[in-house]
Coordinates of C-alpha atoms in Angstrom, one line a residue:
Chain A
X1 CA 0.0 0.0 0.0
X2 CA 2.9 2.2 -0.7
X3 CA 2.5 4.0 -4.0
X4 CA -0.2 6.3 -5.1
X5 CA -2.0 5.9 -8.4
X6 CA -1.0 8.4 -11.1
X7 CA -4.5 9.2 -12.2
X8 CA -5.6 12.6 -11.2
X9 CA -7.7 12.6 -8.0
X10 CA -10.3 15.2 -7.8
X11 CA -11.7 14.3 -4.4
X12 CA -11.0 17.5 -2.5
X13 CA -14.1 18.0 -0.4
X14 CA -16.0 15.2 -2.2
X15 CA -18.9 14.4 -0.1
X16 CA -19.4 10.9 -1.4
X17 CA -16.8 8.2 -2.3
X18 CA -19.4 6.6 -4.6
X19 CA -22.5 8.1 -5.9
X20 CA -24.9 6.2 -8.3
X21 CA -27.7 8.1 -9.9
X22 CA -30.6 6.4 -11.8
X23 CA -28.4 3.5 -12.7
X24 CA -30.0 0.9 -14.9
X25 CA -28.7 -2.2 -16.8
X26 CA -30.7 -4.2 -19.3
X27 CA -29.7 -7.4 -21.1
X28 CA -32.1 -7.4 -24.0
X29 CA -35.6 -7.6 -22.4
X30 CA -34.2 -8.5 -19.0
X31 CA -33.8 -5.5 -16.6
X32 CA -31.0 -6.6 -14.3
X33 CA -30.8 -3.2 -12.6
X34 CA -33.6 -0.5 -12.4
X35 CA -33.0 3.0 -11.3
X36 CA -30.4 2.4 -8.6
X37 CA -29.4 5.4 -6.6
X38 CA -26.8 4.9 -3.9
X39 CA -24.5 7.1 -1.9
X40 CA -21.5 5.8 0.0
X41 CA -19.4 8.2 2.1
X42 CA -15.6 8.1 2.1
X43 CA -14.4 5.4 4.6
X44 CA -17.9 4.0 5.0
X45 CA -18.4 0.3 5.1
X46 CA -21.6 -0.7 3.3
X47 CA -23.1 -4.2 2.9
X48 CA -25.3 -5.0 -0.1
X49 CA -27.7 -7.9 0.6
X50 CA -30.2 -9.6 -1.6
X51 CA -31.3 -13.0 -2.9
X52 CA -29.7 -14.6 -5.9
X53 CA -30.5 -12.7 -9.1
X54 CA -31.1 -9.4 -7.1
X55 CA -28.5 -7.7 -9.3
X56 CA -25.7 -7.3 -6.8
X57 CA -22.9 -8.5 -9.0
X58 CA -24.3 -6.6 -12.0
X59 CA -24.2 -3.5 -9.9
X60 CA -20.5 -4.1 -9.2
X61 CA -19.8 -4.7 -12.8
X62 CA -21.4 -1.4 -13.8
X63 CA -19.4 0.4 -11.1
X64 CA -16.1 -1.1 -12.1
X65 CA -16.7 -0.8 -15.9
X66 CA -16.7 -4.5 -16.6
X67 CA -19.8 -3.6 -18.6
X68 CA -21.4 -0.2 -19.1
X69 CA -24.7 0.7 -17.6
X70 CA -27.7 1.3 -19.9
X71 CA -28.6 4.5 -18.1
X72 CA -27.5 6.6 -15.2
X73 CA -24.2 7.9 -13.9
X74 CA -21.4 6.6 -11.6
X75 CA -19.5 9.3 -9.7
X76 CA -16.3 8.4 -7.8
X77 CA -15.2 11.0 -5.3
X78 CA -17.1 13.6 -7.3
X79 CA -15.8 12.6 -10.7
X80 CA -18.1 11.2 -13.3
X81 CA -16.5 7.9 -14.3
X82 CA -19.5 6.4 -16.1
X83 CA -17.7 6.2 -19.5
X84 CA -14.2 5.4 -18.2
X85 CA -12.4 2.2 -19.1
X86 CA -12.0 -0.3 -16.3
X87 CA -8.3 0.3 -15.8
X88 CA -8.9 4.1 -15.6
X89 CA -11.3 3.6 -12.7
X90 CA -8.8 1.3 -10.9
X91 CA -6.1 3.9 -11.2
X92 CA -8.3 6.4 -9.3
X93 CA -8.5 4.1 -6.3
X94 CA -11.4 1.9 -7.0
X95 CA -10.8 -1.9 -6.4
X96 CA -12.9 -5.0 -6.5
X97 CA -12.7 -8.7 -5.8
X98 CA -14.6 -11.3 -7.7
X99 CA -17.2 -13.8 -6.6
X100 CA -15.3 -16.6 -8.4
X101 CA -11.6 -16.2 -7.9
X102 CA -10.0 -14.5 -10.9
X103 CA -6.3 -15.1 -10.2
X104 CA -3.2 -15.7 -12.3
X105 CA -2.8 -19.4 -11.8
X106 CA 0.4 -19.7 -13.7
X107 CA 2.1 -17.2 -11.4
X108 CA 3.1 -17.4 -7.7
X109 CA 1.4 -15.6 -4.8
X110 CA 4.1 -13.0 -4.8
X111 CA 3.8 -12.4 -8.6
X112 CA 0.1 -11.9 -8.3
X113 CA 0.4 -9.4 -5.5
X114 CA 3.3 -7.6 -7.2
X115 CA 1.3 -7.3 -10.4
X116 CA -1.5 -5.7 -8.4
X117 CA 0.9 -3.2 -6.8
X118 CA 2.5 -2.5 -10.2
X119 CA -0.9 -2.0 -11.9
X120 CA -1.6 1.1 -10.0
X121 CA 1.9 2.7 -10.1
X122 CA 4.4 3.7 -12.8
X123 CA 6.5 1.4 -14.8
X124 CA 3.8 -1.1 -16.0
X125 CA 5.8 -1.5 -19.2
X126 CA 9.2 -1.6 -17.5
X127 CA 11.6 -4.2 -19.0
X128 CA 14.0 -3.9 -16.1
X129 CA 14.1 -7.1 -14.0
X130 CA 12.4 -7.3 -10.6
X131 CA 14.9 -6.5 -7.8
X132 CA 14.7 -6.7 -4.0
X133 CA 15.4 -3.0 -3.9
X134 CA 12.1 -2.3 -5.7
X135 CA 9.8 -0.6 -3.2
X136 CA 6.9 -2.5 -4.7
X137 CA 8.6 -5.7 -3.7
X138 CA 8.3 -4.6 0.0
X139 CA 4.7 -3.4 -0.6
X140 CA 3.8 -6.8 -2.1
X141 CA 5.4 -8.6 0.8
X142 CA 3.6 -6.4 3.3
X143 CA 0.2 -7.2 1.7
X144 CA 1.0 -10.9 1.7
X145 CA 1.6 -10.7 5.5
X146 CA -1.6 -8.7 6.0
X147 CA -3.7 -11.6 4.5
X148 CA -1.6 -14.3 6.2
X149 CA -0.1 -15.8 3.1
X150 CA 3.6 -15.5 4.0
X151 CA 4.1 -19.3 4.1
X152 CA 2.9 -19.7 0.5
X153 CA 4.6 -16.6 -0.9
X154 CA 6.5 -18.5 -3.6
X155 CA 3.9 -21.1 -4.3
X156 CA 2.0 -21.1 -7.6
X157 CA -1.6 -19.9 -7.1
X158 CA -2.9 -23.2 -8.6
X159 CA -1.5 -25.0 -5.5
X160 CA -3.4 -22.8 -3.0
X161 CA -6.5 -24.0 -1.0
X162 CA -9.8 -22.3 -1.8
X163 CA -9.6 -20.2 1.4
X164 CA -6.1 -19.0 0.6
X165 CA -7.2 -18.0 -2.9
X166 CA -10.0 -15.9 -1.4
X167 CA -7.4 -14.3 0.9
X168 CA -5.2 -13.6 -2.1
X169 CA -8.2 -11.9 -3.8
X170 CA -8.3 -9.5 -0.9
X171 CA -4.6 -8.8 -1.1
X172 CA -4.9 -7.9 -4.7
X173 CA -7.7 -5.5 -3.9
X174 CA -5.7 -3.8 -1.2
X175 CA -2.7 -3.1 -3.5
X176 CA -1.7 0.5 -4.3
X177 CA -3.7 3.1 -2.5
X178 CA -7.3 1.9 -2.6
X179 CA -10.0 4.3 -1.5
X180 CA -13.1 2.2 -2.0
X181 CA -13.1 -1.6 -2.4
X182 CA -16.0 -3.7 -3.8
X183 CA -16.0 -7.1 -2.2
X184 CA -18.1 -9.7 -4.1
X185 CA -19.0 -12.4 -1.6
X186 CA -15.6 -12.8 0.0
X187 CA -16.9 -15.3 2.5
X188 CA -18.5 -17.7 0.0
X189 CA -17.3 -21.2 0.5
X190 CA -15.1 -20.4 3.4
X191 CA -14.9 -22.6 6.6
X192 CA -16.1 -21.0 9.9
X193 CA -12.4 -20.5 10.9
X194 CA -11.6 -18.8 7.5
X195 CA -14.7 -16.6 8.0
X196 CA -13.4 -15.4 11.3
X197 CA -10.1 -14.6 9.7
X198 CA -11.8 -12.7 6.9
X199 CA -13.8 -10.7 9.4
X200 CA -10.5 -9.9 11.3
X201 CA -8.8 -8.9 8.0
X202 CA -11.7 -6.5 7.1
X203 CA -11.7 -5.1 10.7
X204 CA -7.9 -4.4 10.5
X205 CA -8.3 -2.3 7.3
X206 CA -7.3 1.4 7.7
X207 CA -10.3 3.7 8.5
X208 CA -9.9 5.8 5.4
X209 CA -10.5 2.8 3.1
X210 CA -14.2 2.3 2.5
X211 CA -15.8 -0.7 1.1
X212 CA -19.0 -2.1 -0.3
X213 CA -19.5 -5.8 0.4
X214 CA -21.9 -8.2 -1.2
X215 CA -22.5 -11.1 1.3
X216 CA -25.0 -13.8 1.6
X217 CA -24.0 -14.6 5.2
X218 CA -26.0 -12.2 7.3
X219 CA -23.7 -12.6 10.3
X220 CA -20.6 -11.7 8.3
X221 CA -22.4 -8.8 6.4
X222 CA -23.8 -7.2 9.5
X223 CA -20.7 -7.5 11.6
X224 CA -18.4 -5.8 9.1
X225 CA -20.7 -3.0 7.9
X226 CA -21.8 0.5 9.0
X227 CA -24.9 0.6 6.8
X228 CA -26.8 -2.0 4.8
X229 CA -28.6 -1.8 1.5
X230 CA -31.1 -4.5 0.5
X231 CA -31.7 -5.2 -3.1
X232 CA -34.5 -7.2 -4.7
X233 CA -35.2 -7.8 -8.4
X234 CA -32.7 -5.2 -9.5
X235 CA -34.0 -2.4 -7.3
X236 CA -33.0 -1.0 -4.0
X237 CA -35.6 -2.1 -1.5
X238 CA -34.4 -1.0 1.8
X239 CA -31.5 0.9 3.4
X240 CA -30.5 1.3 7.0
X241 CA -28.3 0.5 10.0
X242 CA -27.3 -3.2 10.4
X243 CA -29.6 -3.8 13.5
X244 CA -32.5 -2.0 11.8
X245 CA -32.2 -4.2 8.8
X246 CA -31.8 -7.3 10.9
X247 CA -35.0 -6.6 12.8
X248 CA -37.0 -5.4 9.8
X249 CA -40.0 -7.8 9.2
X250 CA -40.0 -7.3 5.4
X251 CA -36.3 -8.2 5.2
X252 CA -36.9 -11.2 7.4
X253 CA -39.8 -12.3 5.2
X254 CA -37.5 -11.9 2.1
X255 CA -34.7 -13.8 3.7
X256 CA -37.0 -16.6 5.0
X257 CA -38.2 -17.1 1.4
X258 CA -41.8 -15.8 1.5
X259 CA -41.0 -13.1 -1.0
X260 CA -41.7 -9.4 -1.2
X261 CA -44.7 -7.8 -2.9
Chain B
X1 CA 0.2 -22.4 -20.8
X2 CA 1.6 -21.7 -17.4
X3 CA 4.9 -23.3 -17.0
X4 CA 7.7 -21.0 -17.9
X5 CA 10.3 -22.7 -15.8
X6 CA 13.3 -20.7 -17.1
X7 CA 11.4 -17.8 -15.8
X8 CA 10.7 -19.2 -12.4
X9 CA 14.0 -18.2 -10.8
X10 CA 13.6 -16.5 -7.5
X11 CA 14.0 -12.8 -7.1
X12 CA 17.6 -11.7 -6.9
X13 CA 20.7 -10.8 -8.7
X14 CA 21.8 -12.6 -11.8
X15 CA 23.8 -15.5 -10.3
X16 CA 26.0 -17.6 -12.6
X17 CA 26.1 -20.5 -10.1
X18 CA 22.3 -20.8 -10.6
X19 CA 22.7 -21.9 -14.2
X20 CA 22.6 -25.7 -14.3
X21 CA 25.5 -27.8 -15.5
X22 CA 23.9 -29.0 -18.7
X23 CA 23.4 -25.4 -19.8
X24 CA 27.1 -24.8 -19.5
X25 CA 27.9 -27.9 -21.5
X26 CA 25.5 -26.7 -24.2
X27 CA 27.1 -23.2 -24.2
X28 CA 30.7 -24.6 -24.5
X29 CA 29.6 -27.1 -27.2
X30 CA 27.9 -24.3 -29.2
X31 CA 31.0 -22.2 -29.1
X32 CA 33.1 -25.1 -30.3
X33 CA 30.8 -26.2 -33.1
X34 CA 33.0 -24.8 -35.9
X35 CA 36.0 -26.8 -34.7
X36 CA 34.4 -30.1 -35.4
X37 CA 31.8 -29.5 -38.1
X38 CA 31.8 -28.6 -41.8
X39 CA 30.9 -25.3 -43.2
X40 CA 27.7 -26.8 -44.5
X41 CA 26.6 -27.9 -40.9
X42 CA 27.5 -24.5 -39.5
X43 CA 25.7 -22.5 -42.2
X44 CA 22.9 -24.7 -43.4
X45 CA 22.0 -26.5 -40.2
X46 CA 22.9 -24.2 -37.2
X47 CA 22.7 -20.9 -39.0
X48 CA 19.3 -21.6 -40.4
X49 CA 18.1 -23.2 -37.2
X50 CA 19.1 -20.1 -35.2
X51 CA 17.3 -17.8 -37.6
X52 CA 14.1 -19.9 -37.6
X53 CA 14.5 -20.3 -33.9
X54 CA 14.5 -16.5 -33.5
X55 CA 11.3 -16.1 -35.6
X56 CA 9.7 -18.8 -33.6
X57 CA 10.9 -17.2 -30.4
X58 CA 9.0 -14.1 -31.3
X59 CA 5.9 -16.3 -31.6
X60 CA 6.8 -17.9 -28.3
X61 CA 6.9 -14.5 -26.5
X62 CA 3.4 -13.7 -27.9
X63 CA 1.9 -17.1 -27.4
X64 CA 3.7 -18.5 -24.3
X65 CA 3.8 -15.3 -22.3
X66 CA 0.9 -13.5 -23.8
X67 CA -1.5 -16.2 -24.9
X68 CA -1.7 -14.7 -28.5
X69 CA -1.0 -17.2 -31.3
X70 CA 0.2 -14.9 -34.0
X71 CA 0.9 -16.3 -37.5
X72 CA 2.3 -13.0 -38.7
X73 CA 5.9 -13.5 -37.4
X74 CA 7.3 -15.0 -40.6
X75 CA 5.7 -12.2 -42.6
X76 CA 7.3 -9.6 -40.3
X77 CA 10.7 -11.3 -40.8
X78 CA 10.1 -11.3 -44.6
X79 CA 9.1 -7.7 -44.5
X80 CA 12.5 -7.0 -42.7
X81 CA 14.2 -9.0 -45.4
X82 CA 12.5 -7.0 -48.2
X83 CA 13.5 -3.8 -46.4
X84 CA 17.2 -4.9 -46.4
X85 CA 17.0 -5.7 -50.1
X86 CA 15.1 -2.5 -51.0
X87 CA 16.9 0.1 -48.8
X88 CA 20.3 -1.7 -49.1
X89 CA 22.0 -3.1 -52.2
X90 CA 20.8 -6.0 -54.3
X91 CA 21.1 -7.3 -57.9
X92 CA 17.9 -5.5 -58.7
X93 CA 19.6 -2.1 -58.9
X94 CA 16.6 -0.3 -60.4
X95 CA 14.6 -0.8 -57.2
X96 CA 17.3 -1.0 -54.5
X97 CA 18.4 2.3 -52.9
X98 CA 21.8 0.9 -51.9
X99 CA 21.9 2.9 -48.7
X100 CA 24.5 2.1 -46.1
X101 CA 23.8 -1.2 -44.4
X102 CA 23.3 0.1 -40.8
X103 CA 20.5 2.4 -42.2
X104 CA 18.9 -0.5 -44.1
X105 CA 19.1 -2.8 -41.0
X106 CA 17.5 -0.2 -38.7
X107 CA 14.8 0.4 -41.2
X108 CA 14.3 -3.3 -41.6
X109 CA 13.8 -3.9 -37.9
X110 CA 11.5 -0.9 -37.7
X111 CA 9.4 -2.2 -40.5
X112 CA 9.1 -5.6 -38.9
X113 CA 7.9 -3.9 -35.7
X114 CA 5.4 -1.9 -37.7
X115 CA 4.1 -5.1 -39.4
X116 CA 3.7 -6.7 -36.0
X117 CA 2.1 -3.7 -34.4
X118 CA -0.4 -3.2 -37.2
X119 CA -1.3 -6.9 -37.2
X120 CA -1.5 -6.8 -33.5
X121 CA -3.8 -3.8 -33.5
X122 CA -6.2 -5.8 -35.7
X123 CA -5.9 -9.0 -33.7
X124 CA -5.6 -8.0 -30.0
X125 CA -9.4 -7.7 -29.5
X126 CA -9.8 -11.3 -30.5
X127 CA -8.8 -14.5 -28.9
X128 CA -7.8 -18.1 -29.9
X129 CA -8.8 -19.2 -33.3
X130 CA -9.8 -15.7 -34.4
X131 CA -6.3 -14.3 -33.7
X132 CA -4.9 -17.1 -35.7
X133 CA -7.3 -16.4 -38.6
X134 CA -6.7 -12.7 -38.7
X135 CA -2.9 -13.0 -38.6
X136 CA -3.0 -15.7 -41.2
X137 CA -5.1 -13.5 -43.4
X138 CA -2.6 -10.7 -43.0
X139 CA 0.2 -13.1 -43.9
X140 CA -1.6 -14.3 -47.0
X141 CA -2.4 -10.7 -48.1
X142 CA 1.3 -9.9 -47.8
X143 CA 2.3 -12.9 -49.8
X144 CA -0.1 -12.1 -52.6
X145 CA 0.7 -8.4 -52.6
X146 CA 4.4 -9.0 -52.8
X147 CA 3.9 -11.5 -55.6
X148 CA 1.8 -9.1 -57.7
X149 CA 3.6 -5.8 -56.9
X150 CA 6.5 -5.2 -59.2
X151 CA 7.2 -1.5 -58.4
X152 CA 8.4 -2.1 -54.9
X153 CA 8.6 -5.8 -54.3
X154 CA 9.7 -6.9 -57.8
X155 CA 6.9 -9.4 -58.0
X156 CA 7.3 -13.2 -58.2
X157 CA 11.1 -13.1 -58.5
X158 CA 11.7 -10.7 -55.5
X159 CA 15.4 -9.7 -54.9
X160 CA 18.6 -11.6 -55.2
X161 CA 22.3 -10.7 -54.7
X162 CA 21.7 -9.3 -51.2
X163 CA 25.1 -9.4 -49.5
X164 CA 25.9 -9.0 -45.9
X165 CA 28.4 -6.1 -45.2
X166 CA 32.1 -6.5 -44.8
X167 CA 32.7 -5.4 -41.3
X168 CA 36.1 -5.7 -39.5
X169 CA 37.4 -7.3 -42.7
X170 CA 35.2 -10.3 -42.2
X171 CA 32.9 -11.7 -44.9
X172 CA 29.8 -12.4 -42.7
X173 CA 28.2 -14.9 -44.9
X174 CA 31.2 -17.2 -44.8
X175 CA 30.1 -20.3 -42.8
X176 CA 32.1 -19.7 -39.5
X177 CA 31.5 -15.9 -39.2
X178 CA 27.9 -16.4 -40.1
X179 CA 27.6 -19.2 -37.5
X180 CA 28.9 -16.9 -34.8
X181 CA 26.8 -14.0 -36.0
X182 CA 23.5 -16.0 -35.8
X183 CA 24.6 -17.7 -32.6
X184 CA 25.2 -14.3 -31.0
X185 CA 21.8 -12.9 -32.2
X186 CA 20.0 -16.1 -31.1
X187 CA 21.7 -16.2 -27.7
X188 CA 20.9 -12.5 -27.1
X189 CA 17.2 -13.0 -28.1
X190 CA 17.0 -16.1 -25.9
X191 CA 18.5 -14.4 -22.8
X192 CA 16.3 -11.4 -23.4
X193 CA 13.2 -13.6 -23.5
X194 CA 14.2 -15.4 -20.3
X195 CA 14.9 -12.0 -18.6
X196 CA 11.7 -10.5 -19.9
X197 CA 9.6 -13.0 -18.0
X198 CA 10.8 -11.6 -14.7
X199 CA 10.3 -7.9 -15.6
X200 CA 7.1 -6.0 -14.7
X201 CA 6.2 -6.0 -18.4
X202 CA 6.8 -9.7 -18.8
X203 CA 4.9 -10.6 -15.6
X204 CA 2.0 -8.3 -16.7
X205 CA 2.0 -10.1 -20.1
X206 CA 1.6 -13.5 -18.3
X207 CA -1.1 -11.9 -16.2
X208 CA -2.9 -10.8 -19.4
X209 CA -2.6 -14.4 -20.7
X210 CA -4.0 -15.9 -17.5
X211 CA -6.8 -13.4 -16.9
X212 CA -7.2 -10.3 -19.0
X213 CA -10.3 -9.2 -17.2
X214 CA -8.6 -9.3 -13.8
X215 CA -5.6 -7.4 -15.3
X216 CA -8.0 -4.6 -16.3
X217 CA -9.4 -4.6 -12.8
X218 CA -5.9 -4.1 -11.4
X219 CA -5.2 -1.0 -13.5
X220 CA -3.6 -2.4 -16.6
X221 CA -4.5 -1.4 -20.1
X222 CA -4.7 -4.9 -21.5
X223 CA -4.8 -4.0 -25.1
X224 CA -1.8 -1.7 -24.8
X225 CA 0.2 -4.5 -23.2
X226 CA -0.7 -6.9 -25.9
X227 CA 0.3 -4.3 -28.5
X228 CA 3.6 -3.7 -26.8
X229 CA 4.2 -7.5 -26.8
X230 CA 3.7 -7.4 -30.6
X231 CA 6.3 -4.6 -30.9
X232 CA 8.8 -6.6 -28.8
X233 CA 8.2 -9.7 -30.9
X234 CA 8.6 -7.5 -34.0
X235 CA 12.2 -6.6 -33.0
X236 CA 13.3 -10.2 -32.7
X237 CA 11.6 -11.3 -36.0
X238 CA 13.1 -8.2 -37.6
X239 CA 16.6 -9.2 -36.7
X240 CA 15.9 -12.7 -37.8
X241 CA 14.6 -11.4 -41.1
X242 CA 17.8 -9.5 -41.7
X243 CA 19.9 -12.6 -41.0
X244 CA 17.6 -14.6 -43.3
X245 CA 18.1 -12.4 -46.3
X246 CA 21.9 -12.3 -45.6
X247 CA 22.1 -16.1 -45.4
X248 CA 20.3 -16.9 -48.6
X249 CA 21.2 -13.7 -50.5
X250 CA 17.6 -13.5 -51.8
X251 CA 14.1 -12.7 -50.7
X252 CA 10.9 -13.5 -52.6
X253 CA 7.2 -13.9 -51.9
X254 CA 7.8 -17.6 -51.2
X255 CA 9.9 -16.7 -48.2
X256 CA 6.6 -15.9 -46.4
X257 CA 4.2 -18.1 -48.3
X258 CA 1.6 -20.0 -46.3
X259 CA 3.9 -23.0 -45.9
X260 CA 6.7 -21.1 -44.1
X261 CA 4.1 -19.3 -42.0
X262 CA 2.7 -22.6 -40.7
X263 CA 6.2 -24.0 -40.3
X264 CA 7.0 -21.3 -37.7
X265 CA 3.9 -22.5 -35.7
X266 CA 5.0 -26.1 -36.1
X267 CA 8.5 -25.4 -35.0
X268 CA 7.4 -23.6 -31.9
X269 CA 4.9 -26.3 -30.9
X270 CA 7.5 -29.1 -31.6
X271 CA 10.0 -27.4 -29.3
X272 CA 7.6 -26.1 -26.7
X273 CA 5.6 -23.0 -26.8
X274 CA 5.9 -22.1 -23.1
X275 CA 9.6 -21.4 -22.8
X276 CA 12.3 -19.6 -24.7
X277 CA 14.5 -22.6 -25.4
X278 CA 11.6 -24.4 -27.1
X279 CA 11.7 -22.6 -30.4
X280 CA 15.4 -23.3 -30.9
X281 CA 15.0 -27.0 -30.1
X282 CA 12.1 -27.1 -32.5
X283 CA 14.0 -25.2 -35.2
X284 CA 17.0 -27.6 -35.0
X285 CA 14.7 -30.6 -35.3
X286 CA 12.9 -29.0 -38.2
X287 CA 16.1 -28.1 -40.1
X288 CA 17.7 -31.5 -39.5
X289 CA 14.6 -33.3 -40.8
X290 CA 14.2 -30.9 -43.7
X291 CA 17.9 -31.2 -44.7
X292 CA 18.4 -34.9 -44.3
X293 CA 15.0 -36.4 -44.8
X294 CA 15.5 -36.2 -48.6
X295 CA 18.6 -38.5 -48.4
X296 CA 16.8 -40.9 -46.0
X297 CA 13.7 -41.0 -48.2
X298 CA 15.5 -41.6 -51.5
X299 CA 17.6 -44.2 -49.8
X300 CA 14.4 -46.0 -48.9
X301 CA 13.3 -45.7 -52.5
X302 CA 10.7 -43.0 -51.8
X303 CA 10.1 -39.6 -53.4
X304 CA 12.5 -37.2 -51.8
X305 CA 9.9 -34.4 -52.0
X306 CA 7.9 -36.1 -49.2
X307 CA 10.0 -34.6 -46.4
X308 CA 6.9 -32.7 -45.3
X309 CA 5.3 -36.0 -44.5
X310 CA 8.2 -36.8 -42.2
X311 CA 7.9 -33.4 -40.5
X312 CA 4.2 -33.9 -40.2
X313 CA 4.7 -37.3 -38.6
X314 CA 7.3 -35.9 -36.2
X315 CA 4.9 -33.1 -35.3
X316 CA 2.0 -35.6 -34.7
X317 CA 4.2 -37.9 -32.5
X318 CA 5.6 -35.1 -30.4
X319 CA 2.3 -33.4 -29.9
X320 CA 0.6 -36.7 -29.1
X321 CA 3.1 -37.7 -26.5
X322 CA 3.8 -34.3 -25.2
X323 CA 1.5 -31.3 -25.7
X324 CA 4.2 -29.0 -24.4
X325 CA 6.7 -30.2 -27.1
X326 CA 10.2 -31.5 -26.7
X327 CA 10.7 -29.3 -23.5
X328 CA 7.8 -31.2 -21.9
X329 CA 9.5 -34.6 -22.8
X330 CA 12.7 -33.3 -21.4
X331 CA 10.9 -32.3 -18.1
X332 CA 9.0 -35.6 -17.8
X333 CA 11.7 -38.1 -18.7
X334 CA 15.2 -36.6 -18.6
X335 CA 15.1 -34.4 -15.5
X336 CA 13.6 -37.3 -13.6
X337 CA 16.9 -39.2 -14.2
X338 CA 19.2 -36.3 -13.7
X339 CA 18.2 -33.8 -11.1
X340 CA 20.2 -30.8 -10.2
X341 CA 19.7 -30.0 -6.6
X342 CA 20.3 -26.3 -7.1
X343 CA 17.3 -26.0 -9.4
X344 CA 15.0 -28.1 -7.2
X345 CA 12.3 -26.0 -5.7
X346 CA 13.1 -23.1 -8.0
X347 CA 11.2 -24.9 -10.8
X348 CA 8.1 -25.0 -8.7

């Protein structure tokens, strides 16, 4: 977490880290997202809950530029990034992890994290060999320690356990100087012990780094977030503090499977 | 396409003791080749294998590191060869400019880079079979264009009488000087490719190969990286193209016909597309088969022209038993018998 991104950062006095206005996404006749408006303050930790198909991952994809929204705008620290390419958004301090691990299986843990650090700093095209004096080498090693992967630093990613791959996902998202991270179901498929580790890692994150976390596990989601947004059928259906959402009868009905009218 | 074991050396300074013993044996043998072989072997076998190996290496960098199977590398080399003939001196005096050789060589390499970058620009948004088809189409277009254009490319005949320069009083297309010239260029390209794998650019290229979407989500401009890889590959194929035209003294459309274009892919796959040594191993096998199969076939009472059948069979056998080429066979069978403790663990 040593080097700052080069992209200009126009966040002086920005009230919101992330501001979505009227965001919609249609795939043909299917409306995956309808009129989503969402505001996340700098440093805020927001959970996005919802059943399968509620549009949570599509929302992330529209924010990160994996695919463009059909309508609406995405503002990041006050700057309109709706039409920006994915890598331009990342260089401004936006990060994400993926629901299914998207790692570089042919490379080692260190190489993966080093690439993440290099991606948001200068010298991405450098043809000078990696050296221990490179500050990014230290930055990568620091991140590997943060996510407890020191023991497998030089192992190929393909040899890691599922839980370790999820931890590596988080290390990649923490590289550079992130300002807002989108976590897509980081606890999915983890053992109870690994979940506790994940909650600890999220809890140790510096206060200035905000995140939006998609999580099916209510316990994880509510314990790591300041505010909760509920989604249903591509719309925002409720927003509030974790304990309000937990006690909300409509939310309970939705989560118990009786549906929402 | 993950195992680039020459690249898997741990971080640190270049350490000569890390190079395994068999590599030293090969280096010494290569340096001594002219002392125990004929001029024919030095020029026709090794010289040609080094040149084809370099062109294939440029494909290996794109395919092995970057996951882009480009069939335009032979075309880029031929374009460099044409540039040497056109800007330098040839027997076709009415076309050739006869500029000093360093100018012609620099222009030739630049043109090879340009051919690769233009082809890359058209191909980088595609993947797999579509990349192959687009680059093959560009190669075919170049072939037919050079065959039909007489003003610049002198049509079907192309150029002959292209001579390498006399530098330091050495005639560089004499067998032994030419052997060392091609060896030096091949060795430089090889070590560059090995080195490249452990640079930020090379690592990022391997990241693009494994997962382009994730690379974009980490701040990389994936297409710019792919395009830069084409440019790097263009430098190597350009140098090889210059050596190619100096070795044969001529360049014509047939240099980059569909056959030679496919041969580069075959050579790379035979040797091993995932590591820099593979293309040179493949090129040596190809050149030996191509040179001696005629004698073998006629001795067996068969038509000598059927050497392609032999190459095809060798290709099938190697790919069948080892999808990662001769390097894969070496890994599976030979290193099991002869393990170097210093490399153990480093190979992963």
